[in-house]
JSON list of C-alpha atoms in Angstrom, two decimals:
[
{"chain": "Z", "resi": 1, "resn": "UNK", "atom": "CA", "xyz": [16.27, 11.18, -16.80]},
{"chain": "Z", "resi": 2, "resn": "UNK", "atom": "CA", "xyz": [17.34, 12.16, -13.56]},
{"chain": "Z", "resi": 3, "resn": "UNK", "atom": "CA", "xyz": [13.49, 11.05, -12.39]},
{"chain": "Z", "resi": 4, "resn": "UNK", "atom": "CA", "xyz": [14.08, 7.29, -14.43]},
{"chain": "Z", "resi": 5, "resn": "UNK", "atom": "CA", "xyz": [17.88, 7.00, -12.07]},
{"chain": "Z", "resi": 6, "resn": "UNK", "atom": "CA", "xyz": [15.93, 7.88, -8.84]},
{"chain": "Z", "resi": 7, "resn": "UNK", "atom": "CA", "xyz": [13.11, 5.97, -9.41]},
{"chain": "Z", "resi": 8, "resn": "UNK", "atom": "CA", "xyz": [15.07, 3.39, -10.02]},
{"chain": "Z", "resi": 9, "resn": "UNK", "atom": "CA", "xyz": [17.36, 3.71, -7.25]},
{"chain": "Z", "resi": 10, "resn": "UNK", "atom": "CA", "xyz": [13.38, 3.83, -5.76]},
{"chain": "Z", "resi": 11, "resn": "UNK", "atom": "CA", "xyz": [12.73, 1.01, -6.44]},
{"chain": "Z", "resi": 12, "resn": "UNK", "atom": "CA", "xyz": [15.42, -1.09, -6.02]},
{"chain": "Z", "resi": 13, "resn": "UNK", "atom": "CA", "xyz": [15.05, 0.27, -2.31]},
{"chain": "Z", "resi": 14, "resn": "UNK", "atom": "CA", "xyz": [12.18, -1.32, -2.08]},
{"chain": "Z", "resi": 15, "resn": "UNK", "atom": "CA", "xyz": [13.00, -4.36, -2.24]},
{"chain": "Z", "resi": 16, "resn": "UNK", "atom": "CA", "xyz": [15.84, -4.45, -0.24]},
{"chain": "Z", "resi": 17, "resn": "UNK", "atom": "CA", "xyz": [13.46, -2.71, 1.71]},
{"chain": "Z", "resi": 18, "resn": "UNK", "atom": "CA", "xyz": [10.70, -4.79, 1.38]},
{"chain": "Z", "resi": 19, "resn": "UNK", "atom": "CA", "xyz": [13.04, -8.67, 1.60]},
{"chain": "Z", "resi": 20, "resn": "UNK", "atom": "CA", "xyz": [14.33, -7.61, 4.83]},
{"chain": "Z", "resi": 21, "resn": "UNK", "atom": "CA", "xyz": [1.54, 10.07, 7.77]},
{"chain": "Z", "resi": 22, "resn": "UNK", "atom": "CA", "xyz": [-0.40, 9.73, 5.67]},
{"chain": "Z", "resi": 23, "resn": "UNK", "atom": "CA", "xyz": [-4.11, 7.57, 5.44]},
{"chain": "Z", "resi": 24, "resn": "UNK", "atom": "CA", "xyz": [-3.59, 4.55, 4.25]},
{"chain": "Z", "resi": 25, "resn": "UNK", "atom": "CA", "xyz": [-5.91, 1.63, 4.99]},
{"chain": "Z", "resi": 26, "resn": "UNK", "atom": "CA", "xyz": [-6.64, -1.87, 3.56]},
{"chain": "Z", "resi": 27, "resn": "UNK", "atom": "CA", "xyz": [-10.08, -3.35, 4.03]},
{"chain": "Z", "resi": 28, "resn": "UNK", "atom": "CA", "xyz": [-11.72, -6.04, 2.68]},
{"chain": "Z", "resi": 29, "resn": "UNK", "atom": "CA", "xyz": [-15.24, -4.55, 3.68]},
{"chain": "Z", "resi": 30, "resn": "UNK", "atom": "CA", "xyz": [-16.28, -1.40, 3.35]},
{"chain": "Z", "resi": 31, "resn": "UNK", "atom": "CA", "xyz": [-15.43, 0.74, 5.99]},
{"chain": "Z", "resi": 32, "resn": "UNK", "atom": "CA", "xyz": [-13.19, 0.50, 9.23]},
{"chain": "Z", "resi": 33, "resn": "UNK", "atom": "CA", "xyz": [-13.97, -2.17, 11.48]},
{"chain": "Z", "resi": 34, "resn": "UNK", "atom": "CA", "xyz": [-12.05, -3.42, 14.23]},
{"chain": "Z", "resi": 35, "resn": "UNK", "atom": "CA", "xyz": [-10.61, -6.92, 14.40]},
{"chain": "Z", "resi": 36, "resn": "UNK", "atom": "CA", "xyz": [-9.24, -8.34, 17.74]},
{"chain": "Z", "resi": 37, "resn": "UNK", "atom": "CA", "xyz": [-8.72, -4.88, 18.80]},
{"chain": "Z", "resi": 38, "resn": "UNK", "atom": "CA", "xyz": [-6.71, -3.24, 16.04]},
{"chain": "Z", "resi": 39, "resn": "UNK", "atom": "CA", "xyz": [-6.95, -0.22, 14.38]},
{"chain": "Z", "resi": 40, "resn": "UNK", "atom": "CA", "xyz": [-5.57, 0.55, 11.38]},
{"chain": "Z", "resi": 41, "resn": "UNK", "atom": "CA", "xyz": [-3.37, 2.66, 12.33]},
{"chain": "Z", "resi": 42, "resn": "UNK", "atom": "CA", "xyz": [-0.23, 2.85, 10.21]},
{"chain": "Z", "resi": 43, "resn": "UNK", "atom": "CA", "xyz": [3.60, 2.83, 11.44]},
{"chain": "Z", "resi": 44, "resn": "UNK", "atom": "CA", "xyz": [5.30, 5.33, 9.40]},
{"chain": "Z", "resi": 45, "resn": "UNK", "atom": "CA", "xyz": [9.51, 5.51, 8.51]},
{"chain": "Z", "resi": 46, "resn": "UNK", "atom": "CA", "xyz": [10.49, 8.54, 6.27]},
{"chain": "Z", "resi": 47, "resn": "UNK", "atom": "CA", "xyz": [13.98, 7.06, 4.46]},
{"chain": "Z", "resi": 48, "resn": "UNK", "atom": "CA", "xyz": [15.50, 10.29, 2.91]},
{"chain": "Z", "resi": 49, "resn": "UNK", "atom": "CA", "xyz": [16.36, 10.74, -1.09]},
{"chain": "Z", "resi": 50, "resn": "UNK", "atom": "CA", "xyz": [17.81, 13.73, -1.19]},
{"chain": "Z", "resi": 51, "resn": "UNK", "atom": "CA", "xyz": [17.45, 17.35, 0.89]},
{"chain": "Z", "resi": 52, "resn": "UNK", "atom": "CA", "xyz": [13.86, 17.97, -0.97]},
{"chain": "Z", "resi": 53, "resn": "UNK", "atom": "CA", "xyz": [12.19, 14.84, -0.70]},
{"chain": "Z", "resi": 54, "resn": "UNK", "atom": "CA", "xyz": [11.84, 11.48, 1.12]},
{"chain": "Z", "resi": 55, "resn": "UNK", "atom": "CA", "xyz": [10.26, 7.69, 0.58]},
{"chain": "Z", "resi": 56, "resn": "UNK", "atom": "CA", "xyz": [7.68, 7.29, 3.62]},
{"chain": "Z", "resi": 57, "resn": "UNK", "atom": "CA", "xyz": [6.84, 3.96, 4.06]},
{"chain": "Z", "resi": 58, "resn": "UNK", "atom": "CA", "xyz": [3.83, 2.93, 5.94]},
{"chain": "Z", "resi": 59, "resn": "UNK", "atom": "CA", "xyz": [3.27, -0.68, 7.52]},
{"chain": "Z", "resi": 60, "resn": "UNK", "atom": "CA", "xyz": [-0.54, -1.57, 7.77]},
{"chain": "Z", "resi": 61, "resn": "UNK", "atom": "CA", "xyz": [-2.09, -4.68, 9.27]},
{"chain": "Z", "resi": 62, "resn": "UNK", "atom": "CA", "xyz": [-4.89, -6.08, 6.71]},
{"chain": "Z", "resi": 63, "resn": "UNK", "atom": "CA", "xyz": [-7.31, -9.38, 8.18]},
{"chain": "Z", "resi": 64, "resn": "UNK", "atom": "CA", "xyz": [-9.28, -11.58, 5.80]},
{"chain": "Z", "resi": 65, "resn": "UNK", "atom": "CA", "xyz": [-12.29, -12.89, 7.69]},
{"chain": "Z", "resi": 66, "resn": "UNK", "atom": "CA", "xyz": [-12.41, -16.92, 6.59]},
{"chain": "Z", "resi": 67, "resn": "UNK", "atom": "CA", "xyz": [-16.59, -16.14, 6.73]},
{"chain": "Z", "resi": 68, "resn": "UNK", "atom": "CA", "xyz": [-15.31, -13.11, 4.32]},
{"chain": "Z", "resi": 69, "resn": "UNK", "atom": "CA", "xyz": [-17.93, -13.40, 1.13]},
{"chain": "Z", "resi": 70, "resn": "UNK", "atom": "CA", "xyz": [-17.08, -10.04, -0.57]},
{"chain": "Z", "resi": 71, "resn": "UNK", "atom": "CA", "xyz": [-14.34, -10.80, -3.82]},
{"chain": "Z", "resi": 72, "resn": "UNK", "atom": "CA", "xyz": [-12.54, -7.42, -4.06]},
{"chain": "Z", "resi": 73, "resn": "UNK", "atom": "CA", "xyz": [-10.63, -5.71, -1.44]},
{"chain": "Z", "resi": 74, "resn": "UNK", "atom": "CA", "xyz": [-8.79, -2.22, -1.75]},
{"chain": "Z", "resi": 75, "resn": "UNK", "atom": "CA", "xyz": [-6.14, -0.41, -0.14]},
{"chain": "Z", "resi": 76, "resn": "UNK", "atom": "CA", "xyz": [-6.46, 3.62, -0.10]},
{"chain": "Z", "resi": 77, "resn": "UNK", "atom": "CA", "xyz": [-4.98, 6.81, 0.63]},
{"chain": "Z", "resi": 78, "resn": "UNK", "atom": "CA", "xyz": [-4.51, 10.13, 0.50]},
{"chain": "Z", "resi": 79, "resn": "UNK", "atom": "CA", "xyz": [-0.68, 11.79, 0.38]},
{"chain": "Z", "resi": 80, "resn": "UNK", "atom": "CA", "xyz": [-0.91, 15.68, 1.10]},
{"chain": "Z", "resi": 81, "resn": "UNK", "atom": "CA", "xyz": [2.48, 16.43, -0.70]},
{"chain": "Z", "resi": 82, "resn": "UNK", "atom": "CA", "xyz": [3.41, 14.18, -2.91]},
{"chain": "Z", "resi": 83, "resn": "UNK", "atom": "CA", "xyz": [5.77, 14.39, -5.62]},
{"chain": "Z", "resi": 84, "resn": "UNK", "atom": "CA", "xyz": [4.54, 14.22, -8.88]},
{"chain": "Z", "resi": 85, "resn": "UNK", "atom": "CA", "xyz": [4.68, 11.53, -11.01]},
{"chain": "Z", "resi": 86, "resn": "UNK", "atom": "CA", "xyz": [6.02, 8.85, -8.85]},
{"chain": "Z", "resi": 87, "resn": "UNK", "atom": "CA", "xyz": [3.52, 6.14, -8.64]},
{"chain": "Z", "resi": 88, "resn": "UNK", "atom": "CA", "xyz": [2.49, 4.49, -4.94]},
{"chain": "Z", "resi": 89, "resn": "UNK", "atom": "CA", "xyz": [4.59, 0.92, -4.11]},
{"chain": "Z", "resi": 90, "resn": "UNK", "atom": "CA", "xyz": [2.26, -1.62, -1.98]},
{"chain": "Z", "resi": 91, "resn": "UNK", "atom": "CA", "xyz": [3.71, -5.22, -0.97]},
{"chain": "Z", "resi": 92, "resn": "UNK", "atom": "CA", "xyz": [1.47, -7.88, 0.26]},
{"chain": "Z", "resi": 93, "resn": "UNK", "atom": "CA", "xyz": [3.54, -10.15, 2.79]},
{"chain": "Z", "resi": 94, "resn": "UNK", "atom": "CA", "xyz": [1.51, -13.27, 5.50]},
{"chain": "Z", "resi": 95, "resn": "UNK", "atom": "CA", "xyz": [4.34, -14.81, 7.98]},
{"chain": "Z", "resi": 96, "resn": "UNK", "atom": "CA", "xyz": [7.33, -12.55, 6.34]},
{"chain": "Z", "resi": 97, "resn": "UNK", "atom": "CA", "xyz": [6.45, -14.39, 3.16]},
{"chain": "Z", "resi": 98, "resn": "UNK", "atom": "CA", "xyz": [5.78, -11.48, 0.01]},
{"chain": "Z", "resi": 99, "resn": "UNK", "atom": "CA", "xyz": [2.59, -12.81, -1.84]},
{"chain": "Z", "resi": 100, "resn": "UNK", "atom": "CA", "xyz": [1.51, -9.65, -3.89]},
{"chain": "Z", "resi": 101, "resn": "UNK", "atom": "CA", "xyz": [3.21, -6.58, -5.17]},
{"chain": "Z", "resi": 102, "resn": "UNK", "atom": "CA", "xyz": [1.64, -3.44, -7.32]},
{"chain": "Z", "resi": 103, "resn": "UNK", "atom": "CA", "xyz": [1.61, -0.06, -8.14]},
{"chain": "Z", "resi": 104, "resn": "UNK", "atom": "CA", "xyz": [-1.25, 2.13, -8.66]},
{"chain": "Z", "resi": 105, "resn": "UNK", "atom": "CA", "xyz": [-1.18, 6.33, -9.87]},
{"chain": "Z", "resi": 106, "resn": "UNK", "atom": "CA", "xyz": [-1.63, 8.84, -7.28]},
{"chain": "Z", "resi": 107, "resn": "UNK", "atom": "CA", "xyz": [-4.11, 11.88, -8.56]},
{"chain": "Z", "resi": 108, "resn": "UNK", "atom": "CA", "xyz": [-3.78, 15.37, -8.68]},
{"chain": "Z", "resi": 109, "resn": "UNK", "atom": "CA", "xyz": [-6.16, 15.62, -5.30]},
{"chain": "Z", "resi": 110, "resn": "UNK", "atom": "CA", "xyz": [-2.81, 12.88, -3.60]},
{"chain": "Z", "resi": 111, "resn": "UNK", "atom": "CA", "xyz": [-5.47, 10.12, -3.33]},
{"chain": "Z", "resi": 112, "resn": "UNK", "atom": "CA", "xyz": [-4.60, 6.73, -4.71]},
{"chain": "Z", "resi": 113, "resn": "UNK", "atom": "CA", "xyz": [-7.16, 3.55, -4.07]},
{"chain": "Z", "resi": 114, "resn": "UNK", "atom": "CA", "xyz": [-5.96, -0.35, -5.58]},
{"chain": "Z", "resi": 115, "resn": "UNK", "atom": "CA", "xyz": [-8.44, -2.69, -6.20]},
{"chain": "Z", "resi": 116, "resn": "UNK", "atom": "CA", "xyz": [-7.73, -6.17, -5.89]},
{"chain": "Z", "resi": 117, "resn": "UNK", "atom": "CA", "xyz": [-9.69, -10.23, -5.83]},
{"chain": "Z", "resi": 118, "resn": "UNK", "atom": "CA", "xyz": [-9.56, -11.84, -2.75]},
{"chain": "Z", "resi": 119, "resn": "UNK", "atom": "CA", "xyz": [-11.97, -14.12, -4.38]},
{"chain": "Z", "resi": 120, "resn": "UNK", "atom": "CA", "xyz": [-11.99, -16.16, -7.02]},
{"chain": "Z", "resi": 121, "resn": "UNK", "atom": "CA", "xyz": [-15.14, -17.58, -8.66]},
{"chain": "Z", "resi": 122, "resn": "UNK", "atom": "CA", "xyz": [-14.58, -20.41, -11.52]},
{"chain": "Z", "resi": 123, "resn": "UNK", "atom": "CA", "xyz": [-17.62, -22.61, -12.75]},
{"chain": "Z", "resi": 124, "resn": "UNK", "atom": "CA", "xyz": [-19.68, -21.64, -9.23]},
{"chain": "Z", "resi": 125, "resn": "UNK", "atom": "CA", "xyz": [-17.22, -22.92, -7.37]},
{"chain": "Z", "resi": 126, "resn": "UNK", "atom": "CA", "xyz": [-15.32, -20.02, -5.41]},
{"chain": "Z", "resi": 127, "resn": "UNK", "atom": "CA", "xyz": [-12.07, -20.29, -3.49]},
{"chain": "Z", "resi": 128, "resn": "UNK", "atom": "CA", "xyz": [-9.96, -17.89, -1.22]},
{"chain": "Z", "resi": 129, "resn": "UNK", "atom": "CA", "xyz": [-6.74, -15.72, -2.41]},
{"chain": "Z", "resi": 130, "resn": "UNK", "atom": "CA", "xyz": [-6.13, -14.39, 1.03]},
{"chain": "Z", "resi": 131, "resn": "UNK", "atom": "CA", "xyz": [-7.32, -15.52, 4.15]},
{"chain": "Z", "resi": 132, "resn": "UNK", "atom": "CA", "xyz": [-6.06, -14.61, 7.50]},
{"chain": "Z", "resi": 133, "resn": "UNK", "atom": "CA", "xyz": [-3.65, -11.79, 8.49]},
{"chain": "Z", "resi": 134, "resn": "UNK", "atom": "CA", "xyz": [-1.65, -9.94, 5.91]},
{"chain": "Z", "resi": 135, "resn": "UNK", "atom": "CA", "xyz": [0.65, -7.29, 7.11]},
{"chain": "Z", "resi": 136, "resn": "UNK", "atom": "CA", "xyz": [0.83, -4.43, 4.42]},
{"chain": "Z", "resi": 137, "resn": "UNK", "atom": "CA", "xyz": [3.76, -2.34, 3.15]},
{"chain": "Z", "resi": 138, "resn": "UNK", "atom": "CA", "xyz": [2.95, 1.10, 0.95]},
{"chain": "Z", "resi": 139, "resn": "UNK", "atom": "CA", "xyz": [5.65, 3.45, 0.08]},
{"chain": "Z", "resi": 140, "resn": "UNK", "atom": "CA", "xyz": [4.89, 6.60, -1.43]},
{"chain": "Z", "resi": 141, "resn": "UNK", "atom": "CA", "xyz": [7.51, 9.28, -3.01]},
{"chain": "Z", "resi": 142, "resn": "UNK", "atom": "CA", "xyz": [6.62, 12.92, -0.72]},
{"chain": "Z", "resi": 143, "resn": "UNK", "atom": "CA", "xyz": [8.24, 16.46, -0.30]},
{"chain": "Z", "resi": 144, "resn": "UNK", "atom": "CA", "xyz": [9.96, 17.19, 2.66]},
{"chain": "Z", "resi": 145, "resn": "UNK", "atom": "CA", "xyz": [7.89, 19.49, 3.31]},
{"chain": "Z", "resi": 146, "resn": "UNK", "atom": "CA", "xyz": [4.93, 20.97, 1.75]},
{"chain": "Z", "resi": 147, "resn": "UNK", "atom": "CA", "xyz": [6.22, 24.68, 0.40]},
{"chain": "Z", "resi": 148, "resn": "UNK", "atom": "CA", "xyz": [8.52, 21.91, -1.47]},
{"chain": "Z", "resi": 149, "resn": "UNK", "atom": "CA", "xyz": [6.05, 21.37, -3.79]},
{"chain": "Z", "resi": 150, "resn": "UNK", "atom": "CA", "xyz": [5.28, 25.02, -4.99]}
]
């Protein structure tokens, strides 16, 4: 019951924060490609939840080239000290407007991945779902220090 209350509080906090150093990547392409000198380095903020766990908010850059022909993009990462039972929450913004929200589970080894369409194709007509520059906010619940997870 306490997990449900805590998780509900986290979701409310995420939406409030969304409106106003683990590795994470958002790519519409395979591999790591520099775009306009951007290195895909996340900016991370720590939000205390209680004495043992924190909400880790990472903000990363995501770019979909106008020449993109791949239908899928993905957001992936690894959390070294994740709290079991808490999914990763993903918010995608374009020019401060929310355009996509999602959540994905974390594997036992800390890996997570969220795959989503950037191009749509119907009756031979391709349309862009995502195009240009985006900010991706990734929220993870983690232990404050590694010893707490044992």
